[in-house]
Short mmCIF file of C-alpha atoms in Angstrom, two decimals:
data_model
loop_
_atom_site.label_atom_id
_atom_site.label_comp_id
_atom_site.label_asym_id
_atom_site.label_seq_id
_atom_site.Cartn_x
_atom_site.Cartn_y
_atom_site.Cartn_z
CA UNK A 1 11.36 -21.48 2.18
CA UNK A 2 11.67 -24.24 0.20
CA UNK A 3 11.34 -24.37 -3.85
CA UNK A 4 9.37 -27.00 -5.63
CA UNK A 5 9.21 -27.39 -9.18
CA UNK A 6 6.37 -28.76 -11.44
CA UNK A 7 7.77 -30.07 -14.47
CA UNK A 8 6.72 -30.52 -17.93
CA UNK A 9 6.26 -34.43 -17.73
CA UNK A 10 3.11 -33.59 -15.63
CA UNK A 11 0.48 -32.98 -17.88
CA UNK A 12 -1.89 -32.01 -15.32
CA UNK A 13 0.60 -29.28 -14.32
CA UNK A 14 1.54 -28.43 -17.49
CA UNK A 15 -1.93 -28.05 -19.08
CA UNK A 16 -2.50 -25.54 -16.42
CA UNK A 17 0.76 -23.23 -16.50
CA UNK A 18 -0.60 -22.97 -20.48
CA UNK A 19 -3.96 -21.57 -18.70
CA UNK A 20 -2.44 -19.08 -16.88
CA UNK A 21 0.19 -18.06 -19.76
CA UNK A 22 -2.70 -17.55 -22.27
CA UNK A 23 -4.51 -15.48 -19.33
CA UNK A 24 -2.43 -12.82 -19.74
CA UNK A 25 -3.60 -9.88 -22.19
CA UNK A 26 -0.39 -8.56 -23.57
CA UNK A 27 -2.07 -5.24 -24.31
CA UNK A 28 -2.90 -4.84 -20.93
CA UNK A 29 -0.29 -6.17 -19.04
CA UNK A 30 2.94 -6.15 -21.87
CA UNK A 31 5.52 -6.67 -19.17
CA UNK A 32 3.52 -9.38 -17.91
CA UNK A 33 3.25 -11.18 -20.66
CA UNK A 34 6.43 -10.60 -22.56
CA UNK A 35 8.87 -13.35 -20.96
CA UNK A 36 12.56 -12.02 -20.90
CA UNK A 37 14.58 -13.78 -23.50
CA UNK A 38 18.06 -11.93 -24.20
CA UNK A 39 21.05 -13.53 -23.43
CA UNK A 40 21.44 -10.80 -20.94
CA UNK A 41 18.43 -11.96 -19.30
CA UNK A 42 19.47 -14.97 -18.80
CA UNK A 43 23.08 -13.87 -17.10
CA UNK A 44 21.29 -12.14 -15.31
CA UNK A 45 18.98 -14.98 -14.35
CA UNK A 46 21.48 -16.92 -13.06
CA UNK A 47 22.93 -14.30 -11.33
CA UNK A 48 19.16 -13.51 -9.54
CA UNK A 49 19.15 -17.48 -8.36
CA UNK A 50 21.93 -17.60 -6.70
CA UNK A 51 21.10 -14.56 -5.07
CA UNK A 52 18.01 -16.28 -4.40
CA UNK A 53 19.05 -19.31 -2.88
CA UNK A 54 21.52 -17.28 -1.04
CA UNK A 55 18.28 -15.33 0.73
CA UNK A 56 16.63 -18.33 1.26
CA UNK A 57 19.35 -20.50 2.98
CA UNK A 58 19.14 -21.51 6.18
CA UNK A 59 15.50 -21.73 6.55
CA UNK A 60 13.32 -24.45 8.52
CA UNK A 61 12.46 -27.49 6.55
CA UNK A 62 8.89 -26.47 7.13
CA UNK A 63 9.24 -23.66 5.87
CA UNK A 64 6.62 -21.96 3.97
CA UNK A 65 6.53 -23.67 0.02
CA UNK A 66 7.02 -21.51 -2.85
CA UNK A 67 6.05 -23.66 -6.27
CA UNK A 68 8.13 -22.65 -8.77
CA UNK A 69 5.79 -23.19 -12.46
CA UNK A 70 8.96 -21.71 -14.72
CA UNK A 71 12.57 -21.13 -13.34
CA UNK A 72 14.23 -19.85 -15.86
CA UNK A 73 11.36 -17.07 -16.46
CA UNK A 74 11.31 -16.36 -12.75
CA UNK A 75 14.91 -15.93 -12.21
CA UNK A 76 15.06 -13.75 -15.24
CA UNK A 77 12.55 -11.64 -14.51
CA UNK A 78 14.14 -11.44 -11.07
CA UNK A 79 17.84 -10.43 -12.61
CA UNK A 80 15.95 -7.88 -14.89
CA UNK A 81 14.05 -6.17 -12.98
CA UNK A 82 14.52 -6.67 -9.13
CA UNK A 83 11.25 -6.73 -6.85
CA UNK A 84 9.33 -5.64 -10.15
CA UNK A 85 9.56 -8.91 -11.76
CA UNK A 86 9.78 -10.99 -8.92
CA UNK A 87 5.89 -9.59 -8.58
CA UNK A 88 5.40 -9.70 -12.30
CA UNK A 89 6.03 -13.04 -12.42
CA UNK A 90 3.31 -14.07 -9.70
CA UNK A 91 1.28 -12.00 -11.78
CA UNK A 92 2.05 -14.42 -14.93
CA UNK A 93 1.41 -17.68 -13.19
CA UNK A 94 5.27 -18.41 -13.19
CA UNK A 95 5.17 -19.39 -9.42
CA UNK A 96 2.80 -19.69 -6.38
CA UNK A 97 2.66 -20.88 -2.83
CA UNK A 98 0.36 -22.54 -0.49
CA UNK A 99 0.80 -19.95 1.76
CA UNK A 100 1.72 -16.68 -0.31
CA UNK A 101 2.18 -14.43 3.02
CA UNK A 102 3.96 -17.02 4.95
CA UNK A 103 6.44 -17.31 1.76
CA UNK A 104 6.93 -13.44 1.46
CA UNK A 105 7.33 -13.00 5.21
CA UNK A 106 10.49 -14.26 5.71
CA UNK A 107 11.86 -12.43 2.25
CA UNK A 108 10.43 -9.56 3.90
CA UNK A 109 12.13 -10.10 7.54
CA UNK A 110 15.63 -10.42 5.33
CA UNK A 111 14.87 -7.64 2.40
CA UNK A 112 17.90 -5.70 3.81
CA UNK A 113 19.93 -8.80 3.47
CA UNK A 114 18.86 -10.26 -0.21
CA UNK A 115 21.19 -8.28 -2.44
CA UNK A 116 25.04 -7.78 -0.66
CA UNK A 117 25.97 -3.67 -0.01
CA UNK A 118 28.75 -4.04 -2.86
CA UNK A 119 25.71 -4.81 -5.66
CA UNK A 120 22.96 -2.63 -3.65
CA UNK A 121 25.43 0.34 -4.37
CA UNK A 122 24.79 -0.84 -8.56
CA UNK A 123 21.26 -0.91 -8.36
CA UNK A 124 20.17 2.69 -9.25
CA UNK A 125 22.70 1.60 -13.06
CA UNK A 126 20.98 -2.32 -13.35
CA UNK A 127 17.38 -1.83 -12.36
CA UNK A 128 15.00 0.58 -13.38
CA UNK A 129 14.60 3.86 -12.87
CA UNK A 130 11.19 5.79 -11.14
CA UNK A 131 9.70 7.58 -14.47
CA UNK A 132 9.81 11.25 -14.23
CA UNK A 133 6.01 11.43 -15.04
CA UNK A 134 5.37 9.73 -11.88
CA UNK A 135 6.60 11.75 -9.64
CA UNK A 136 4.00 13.49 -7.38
CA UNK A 137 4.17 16.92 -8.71
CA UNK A 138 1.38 19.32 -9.20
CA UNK A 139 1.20 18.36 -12.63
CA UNK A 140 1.51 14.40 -11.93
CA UNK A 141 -0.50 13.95 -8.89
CA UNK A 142 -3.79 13.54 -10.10
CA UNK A 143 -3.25 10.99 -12.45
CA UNK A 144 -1.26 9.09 -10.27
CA UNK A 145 -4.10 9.10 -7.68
CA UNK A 146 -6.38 8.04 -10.00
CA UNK A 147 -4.96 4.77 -11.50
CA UNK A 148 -5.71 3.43 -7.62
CA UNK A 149 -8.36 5.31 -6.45
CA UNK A 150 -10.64 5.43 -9.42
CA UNK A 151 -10.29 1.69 -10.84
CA UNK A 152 -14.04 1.24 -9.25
CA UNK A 153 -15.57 1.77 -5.83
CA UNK A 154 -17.44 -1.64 -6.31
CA UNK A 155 -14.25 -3.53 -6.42
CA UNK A 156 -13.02 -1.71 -2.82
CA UNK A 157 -16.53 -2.43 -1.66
CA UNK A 158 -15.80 -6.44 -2.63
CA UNK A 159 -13.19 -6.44 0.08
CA UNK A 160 -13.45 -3.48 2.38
CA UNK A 161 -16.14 -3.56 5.15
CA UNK A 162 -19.50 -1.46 5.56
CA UNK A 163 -17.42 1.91 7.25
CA UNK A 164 -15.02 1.44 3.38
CA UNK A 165 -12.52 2.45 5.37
CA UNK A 166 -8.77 1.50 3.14
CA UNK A 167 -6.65 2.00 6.05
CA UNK A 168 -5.40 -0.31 9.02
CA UNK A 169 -8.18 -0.64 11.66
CA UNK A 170 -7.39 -0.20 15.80
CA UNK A 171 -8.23 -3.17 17.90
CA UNK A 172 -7.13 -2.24 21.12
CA UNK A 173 -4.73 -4.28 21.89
CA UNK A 174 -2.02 -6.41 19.48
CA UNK A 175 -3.78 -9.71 21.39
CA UNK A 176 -6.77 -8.13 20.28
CA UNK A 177 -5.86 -8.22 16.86
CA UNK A 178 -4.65 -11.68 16.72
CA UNK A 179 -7.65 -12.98 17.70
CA UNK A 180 -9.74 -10.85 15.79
CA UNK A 181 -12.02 -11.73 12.87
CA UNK A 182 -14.44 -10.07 10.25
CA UNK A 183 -16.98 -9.13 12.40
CA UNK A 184 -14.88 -6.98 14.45
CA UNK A 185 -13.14 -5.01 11.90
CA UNK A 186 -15.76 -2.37 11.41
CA UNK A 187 -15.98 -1.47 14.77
CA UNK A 188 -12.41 -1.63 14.69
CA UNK A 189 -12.01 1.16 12.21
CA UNK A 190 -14.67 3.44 13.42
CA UNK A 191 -12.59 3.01 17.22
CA UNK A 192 -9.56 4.48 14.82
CA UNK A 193 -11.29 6.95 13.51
CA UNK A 194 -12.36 7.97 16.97
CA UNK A 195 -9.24 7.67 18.22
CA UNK A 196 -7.61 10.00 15.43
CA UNK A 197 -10.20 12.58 16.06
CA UNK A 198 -9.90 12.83 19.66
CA UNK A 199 -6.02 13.14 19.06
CA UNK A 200 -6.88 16.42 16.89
CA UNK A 201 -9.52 17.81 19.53
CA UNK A 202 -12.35 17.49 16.84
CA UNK A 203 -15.32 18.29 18.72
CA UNK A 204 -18.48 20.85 18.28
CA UNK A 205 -17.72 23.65 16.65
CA UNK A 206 -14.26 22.66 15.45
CA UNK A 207 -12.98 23.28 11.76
CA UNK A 208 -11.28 20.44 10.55
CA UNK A 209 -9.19 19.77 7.24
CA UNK A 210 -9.53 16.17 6.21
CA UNK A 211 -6.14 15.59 3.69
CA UNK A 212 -7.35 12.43 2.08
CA UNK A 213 -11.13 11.78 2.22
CA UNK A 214 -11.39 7.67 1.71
CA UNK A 215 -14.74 7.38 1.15
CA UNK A 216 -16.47 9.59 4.13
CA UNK A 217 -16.35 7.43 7.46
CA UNK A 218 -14.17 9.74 8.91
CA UNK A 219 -15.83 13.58 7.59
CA UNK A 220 -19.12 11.83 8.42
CA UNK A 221 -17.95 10.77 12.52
CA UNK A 222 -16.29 14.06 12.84
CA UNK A 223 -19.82 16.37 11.51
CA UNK A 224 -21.57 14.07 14.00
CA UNK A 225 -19.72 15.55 16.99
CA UNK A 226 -20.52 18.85 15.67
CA UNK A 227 -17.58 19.36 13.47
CA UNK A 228 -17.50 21.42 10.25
CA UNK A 229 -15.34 19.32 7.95
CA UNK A 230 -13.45 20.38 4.55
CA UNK A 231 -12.73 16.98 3.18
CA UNK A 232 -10.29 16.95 -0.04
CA UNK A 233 -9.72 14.24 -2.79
CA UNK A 234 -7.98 13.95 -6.32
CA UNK A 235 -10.47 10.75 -6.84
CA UNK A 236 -13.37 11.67 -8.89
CA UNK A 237 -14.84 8.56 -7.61
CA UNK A 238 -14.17 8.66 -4.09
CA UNK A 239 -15.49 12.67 -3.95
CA UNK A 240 -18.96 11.31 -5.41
CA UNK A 241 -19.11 8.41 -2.98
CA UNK A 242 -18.79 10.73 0.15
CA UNK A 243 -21.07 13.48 -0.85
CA UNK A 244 -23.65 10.71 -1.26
CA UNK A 245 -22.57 9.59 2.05
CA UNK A 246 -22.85 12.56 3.49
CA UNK A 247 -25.99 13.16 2.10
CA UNK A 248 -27.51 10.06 3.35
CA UNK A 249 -26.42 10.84 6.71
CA UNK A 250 -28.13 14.70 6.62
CA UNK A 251 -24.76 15.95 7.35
CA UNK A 252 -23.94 17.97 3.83
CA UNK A 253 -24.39 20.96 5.26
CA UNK A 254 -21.38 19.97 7.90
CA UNK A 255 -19.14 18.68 5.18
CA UNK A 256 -17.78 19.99 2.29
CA UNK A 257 -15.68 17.18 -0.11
CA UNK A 258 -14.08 19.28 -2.64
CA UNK A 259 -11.30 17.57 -5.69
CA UNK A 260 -7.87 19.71 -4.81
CA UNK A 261 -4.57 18.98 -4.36
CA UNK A 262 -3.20 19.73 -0.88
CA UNK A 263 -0.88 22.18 -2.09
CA UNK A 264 -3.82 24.51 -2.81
CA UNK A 265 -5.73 24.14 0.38
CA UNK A 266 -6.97 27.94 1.87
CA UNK A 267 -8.63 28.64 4.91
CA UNK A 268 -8.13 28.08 8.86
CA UNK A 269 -8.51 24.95 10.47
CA UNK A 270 -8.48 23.94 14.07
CA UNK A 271 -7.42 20.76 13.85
CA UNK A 272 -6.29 18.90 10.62
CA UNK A 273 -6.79 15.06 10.23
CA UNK A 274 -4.73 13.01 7.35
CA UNK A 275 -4.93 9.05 7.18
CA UNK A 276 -2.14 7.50 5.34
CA UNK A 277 -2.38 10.13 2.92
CA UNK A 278 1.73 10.77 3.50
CA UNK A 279 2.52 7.66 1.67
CA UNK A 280 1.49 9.26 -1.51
CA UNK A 281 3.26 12.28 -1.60
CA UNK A 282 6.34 11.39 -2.32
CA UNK A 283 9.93 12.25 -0.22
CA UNK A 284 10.20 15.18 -2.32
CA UNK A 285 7.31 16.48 -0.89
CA UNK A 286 7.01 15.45 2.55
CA UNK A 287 8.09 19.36 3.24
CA UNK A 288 4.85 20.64 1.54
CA UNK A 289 2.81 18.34 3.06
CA UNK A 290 3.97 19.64 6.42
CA UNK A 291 4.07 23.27 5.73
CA UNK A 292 0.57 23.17 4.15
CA UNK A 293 -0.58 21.69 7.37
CA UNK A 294 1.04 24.21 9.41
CA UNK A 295 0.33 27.30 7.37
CA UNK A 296 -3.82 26.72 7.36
CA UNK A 297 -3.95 25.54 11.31
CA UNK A 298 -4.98 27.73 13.83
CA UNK A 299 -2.30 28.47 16.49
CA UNK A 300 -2.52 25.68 18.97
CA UNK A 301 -3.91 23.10 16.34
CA UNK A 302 -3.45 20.07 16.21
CA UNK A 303 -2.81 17.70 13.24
CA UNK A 304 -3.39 13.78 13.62
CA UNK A 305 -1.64 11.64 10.97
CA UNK A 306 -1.91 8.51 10.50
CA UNK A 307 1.44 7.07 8.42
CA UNK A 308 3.19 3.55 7.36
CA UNK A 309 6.52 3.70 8.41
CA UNK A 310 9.50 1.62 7.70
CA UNK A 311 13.17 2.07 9.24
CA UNK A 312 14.96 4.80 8.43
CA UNK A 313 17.77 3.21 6.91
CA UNK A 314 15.51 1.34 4.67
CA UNK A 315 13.94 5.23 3.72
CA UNK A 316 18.03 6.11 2.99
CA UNK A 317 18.09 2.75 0.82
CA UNK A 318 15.24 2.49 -1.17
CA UNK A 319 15.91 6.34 -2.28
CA UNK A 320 14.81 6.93 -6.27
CA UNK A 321 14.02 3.22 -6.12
CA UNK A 322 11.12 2.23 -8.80
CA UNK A 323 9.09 -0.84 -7.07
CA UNK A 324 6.24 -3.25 -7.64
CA UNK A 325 4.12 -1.12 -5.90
CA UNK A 326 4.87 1.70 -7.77
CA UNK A 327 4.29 0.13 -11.04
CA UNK A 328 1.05 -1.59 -10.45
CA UNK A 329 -0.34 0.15 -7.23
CA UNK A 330 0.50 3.40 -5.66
CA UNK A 331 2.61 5.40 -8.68
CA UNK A 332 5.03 8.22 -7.00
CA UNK A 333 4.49 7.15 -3.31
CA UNK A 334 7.59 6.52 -1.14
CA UNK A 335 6.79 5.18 2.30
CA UNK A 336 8.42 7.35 4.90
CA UNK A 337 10.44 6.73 8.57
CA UNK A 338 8.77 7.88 11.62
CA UNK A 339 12.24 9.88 12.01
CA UNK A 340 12.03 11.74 8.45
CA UNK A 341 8.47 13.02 9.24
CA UNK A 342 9.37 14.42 12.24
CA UNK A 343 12.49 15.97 10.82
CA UNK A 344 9.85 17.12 7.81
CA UNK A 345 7.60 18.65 10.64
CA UNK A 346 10.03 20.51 12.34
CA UNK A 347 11.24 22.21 9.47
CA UNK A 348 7.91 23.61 8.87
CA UNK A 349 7.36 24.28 12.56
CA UNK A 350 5.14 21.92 13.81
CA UNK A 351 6.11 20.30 17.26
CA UNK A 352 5.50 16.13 17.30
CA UNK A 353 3.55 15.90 20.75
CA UNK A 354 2.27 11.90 20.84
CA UNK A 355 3.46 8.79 18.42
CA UNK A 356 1.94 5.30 19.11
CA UNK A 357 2.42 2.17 16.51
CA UNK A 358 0.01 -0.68 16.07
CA UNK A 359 1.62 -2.71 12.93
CA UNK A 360 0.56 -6.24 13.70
CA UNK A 361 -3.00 -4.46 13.69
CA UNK A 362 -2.26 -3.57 10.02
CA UNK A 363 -0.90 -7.58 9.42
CA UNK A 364 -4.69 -8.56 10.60
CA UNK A 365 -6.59 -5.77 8.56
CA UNK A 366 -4.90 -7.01 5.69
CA UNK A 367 -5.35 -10.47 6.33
CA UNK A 368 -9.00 -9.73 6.62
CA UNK A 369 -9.11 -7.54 3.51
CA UNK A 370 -7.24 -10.52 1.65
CA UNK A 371 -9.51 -13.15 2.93
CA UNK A 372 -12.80 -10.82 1.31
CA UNK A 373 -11.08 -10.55 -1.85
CA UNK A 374 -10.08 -13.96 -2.75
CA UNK A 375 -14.24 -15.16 -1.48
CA UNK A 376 -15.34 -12.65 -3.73
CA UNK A 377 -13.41 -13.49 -6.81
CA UNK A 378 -16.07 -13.91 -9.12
CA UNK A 379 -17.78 -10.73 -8.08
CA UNK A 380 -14.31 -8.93 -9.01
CA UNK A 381 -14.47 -10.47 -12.42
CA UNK A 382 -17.67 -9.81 -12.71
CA UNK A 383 -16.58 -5.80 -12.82
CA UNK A 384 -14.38 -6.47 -15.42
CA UNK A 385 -11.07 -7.46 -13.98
CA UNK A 386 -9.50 -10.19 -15.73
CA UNK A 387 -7.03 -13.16 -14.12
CA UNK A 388 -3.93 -10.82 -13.83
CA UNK A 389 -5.13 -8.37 -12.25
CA UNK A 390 -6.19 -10.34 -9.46
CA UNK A 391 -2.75 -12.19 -9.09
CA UNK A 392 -1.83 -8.78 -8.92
CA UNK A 393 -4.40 -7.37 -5.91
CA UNK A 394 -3.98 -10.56 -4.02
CA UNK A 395 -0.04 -10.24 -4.47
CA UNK A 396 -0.33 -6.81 -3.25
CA UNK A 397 -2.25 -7.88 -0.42
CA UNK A 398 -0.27 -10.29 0.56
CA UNK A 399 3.11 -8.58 0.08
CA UNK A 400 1.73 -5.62 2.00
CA UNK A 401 0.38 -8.07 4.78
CA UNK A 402 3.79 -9.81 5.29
CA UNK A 403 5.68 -6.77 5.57
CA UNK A 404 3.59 -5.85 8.59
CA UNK A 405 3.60 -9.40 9.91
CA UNK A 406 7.67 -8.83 9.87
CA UNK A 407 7.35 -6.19 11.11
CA UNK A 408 9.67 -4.38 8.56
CA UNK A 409 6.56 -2.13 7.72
CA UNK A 410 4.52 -0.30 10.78
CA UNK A 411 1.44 2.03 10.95
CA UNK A 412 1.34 5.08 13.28
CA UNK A 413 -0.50 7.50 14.88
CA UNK A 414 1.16 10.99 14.71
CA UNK A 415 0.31 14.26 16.41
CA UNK A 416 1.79 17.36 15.86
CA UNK A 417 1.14 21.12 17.37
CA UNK A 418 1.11 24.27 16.08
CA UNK A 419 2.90 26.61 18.65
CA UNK A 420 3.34 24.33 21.30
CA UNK A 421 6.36 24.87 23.59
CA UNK A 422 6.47 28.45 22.39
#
């Protein structure tokens, strides 16, 4: 990657990093806005840049370029807060890129490699800590589904397509995907939703548990085979948006969306269908998840989970870690390792029988996604989201796009058994 600075002799350049400065509502977004200043910032500033340039070494010359609009504010941002203000300070206007995926990718394909073991061991005393409040608990959960999930269905309808599916579509094949474009994706997710349900056995007559309703597609394919389909939510918004689905389609007799935490699910279920719902419970958790599943399936059943992954060392490393992603996106999620869910499954006596990835399918979903969201800009500000916030969303995007284009993240397709091999 290579860095390139505007300075303050062009006025051009100038006159616009004083745009984007003044575009950011310090009530809103204080951390944002508030530009670290203590002389402890700035050690550790210049601490953060070398680091920095350290990561970055080594790289093409045509490399990706990252446009750095304030150094000093980026790098102490950086030293401050890790990650977090590395994103915070996209979010501010203090850098950009021609290519923002292309210039995360390779910080993604080196993440594990950015900060030396001897200072990754000091991290848990220099950066911040995950607030207690956010952690998925009984008590938590609800409000930390709903700072995602509830910020308006219009504004997932600006870049999601007509099935408003927010997970990573199935193209067939990873050829498939690179070559793929908008007007394949919807067919794309409905061939994972099929694809998830024939995992489970979801066909007339079955009694499925949907953990994590989206907004229908899925409850709405399965009651179409003939399923009966208990679909649960803690989104206020995305529980109205399916029952009108549902509705629509003359299937509400066949599907039942109800606002519950998983914990509290009752009933027997033949098979039990969960799409990237994991992410959100948080590694203190993953156990409930599991037994829940395995407590309200029939013997026999079989659960189909659909999970982002990342290595399992990363998993061990990133343990208690408070992240971008927490802060502004997904509060109290931890993204698990294919390995710790089936350790998690085990212990609560389900038996993993099938396991297929498809990240790079997830790199072109969110590419696509990305794409929508930047054309319909206005549209978004028309809803009442202001400059920062989409900085933010297309950072989040983006981040979340290179880490599958590294292939540091993946997306599965899980299936576990309940009783099998007994």
């Amino acid at each position: 990657m290579t860095i390139d600075r505007l300075y303050e002799n062009d006025i051009a350049q100038s006159r616009d990093l004083d745009d984007r400065g003044s575009a950011v509502d310090p009530a809103r977004w204080p951390d944002v806005a508030a530009r670290p200043e203590s002389v402890t910032a700035r050690i550790r500033g210049r601490a953060a840049e070398a680091l920095f340039r350290r990561a970055t070494a080594g790289l093409p010359p045509d490399a990706p370029r990252m446009i750095v609009h304030d150094e000093d504010a980026l790098f102490r941002r950086v030293g401050t807060a890790g990650l977090i203000g590395f994103g915070e300070s996209y979010m501010a206007g203090e850098w950009t890129a021609d290519d923002l995926v292309a210039t995360l990718t390779p910080l993604a394909q080196r993440i594990a490699d950015i900060v030396p073991a001897a200072l990754q061991r000091l991290r848990p005393i220099i950066l911040p800590s995950h607030p207690r409040d956010e952690e998925n608990s009984l008590a938590n959960t609800r409000s930390n589904i709903s700072r995602h999930y509830d910020l308006s269905n219009d504004l997932f309808a600006s870049f999601l397509d007509e099935t408003m599916t927010y997970s990573s579509a199935y193209f067939g094949s990873d050829d498939a995907a690179a070559h793929a474009d908008w007007d394949d994706l919807a067919d794309a997710q409905r061939a994972k939703i099929d694809r998830l349900l024939d995992q489970a056995g979801v066909e007339s007559g079955t009694r499925l548990l949907e953990i994590g309703t989206g907004w229908g597609e899925l409850a709405v394919r399965a009651a179409e085979r003939g399923a009966v389909v208990r679909s649960i939510t803690l989104s206020h918004e995305q529980q109205a948006a399916a029952r009108r689905r549902a509705t629509s389609a003359g299937l509400a007799d066949r599907i039942r969306v109800d606002l519950a935490d998983y914990r509290s699910v009752d009933g027997d279920y033949d098979a039990v269908v969960s799409v990237e719902m994991v992410e959100a419970v948080g590694r203190d958790y993953w156990g409930d998840y599991f037994a829940t599943i395995n407590r309200v399936l029939a013997p026999g059943g079989r659960a189909a989970i659909q999970a982002i992954t990342m290595p399992h060392d990363r998993v061990l490393a990133s343990t208690g870690t408070y992240t971008w992603v927490h802060k502004y996106i997904f509060p109290g999620g931890q993204i698990p390792s294919e390995q710790a869910l089936r350790h998690a499954a085990a212990l609560s006596g389900l038996t993993p029988t099938y396991a297929e990835s498809f990240g790079l399918h997830y790199a072109k979903t969110l590419e696509l996604w990305r794409e929508r969201f930047s054309a319909h800009r206005d549209r978004v500000a028309e809803l009442g989201f202001d400059d920062t916030f989409v900085r933010m969303w297309t950072f989040y995007l983006a981040y979340s796009e290179a880490g599958f284009a590294s292939r540091y993240l993946d997306v599965c397709h899980l299936v576990y058994t309940k009783g099998a091999g007994r």
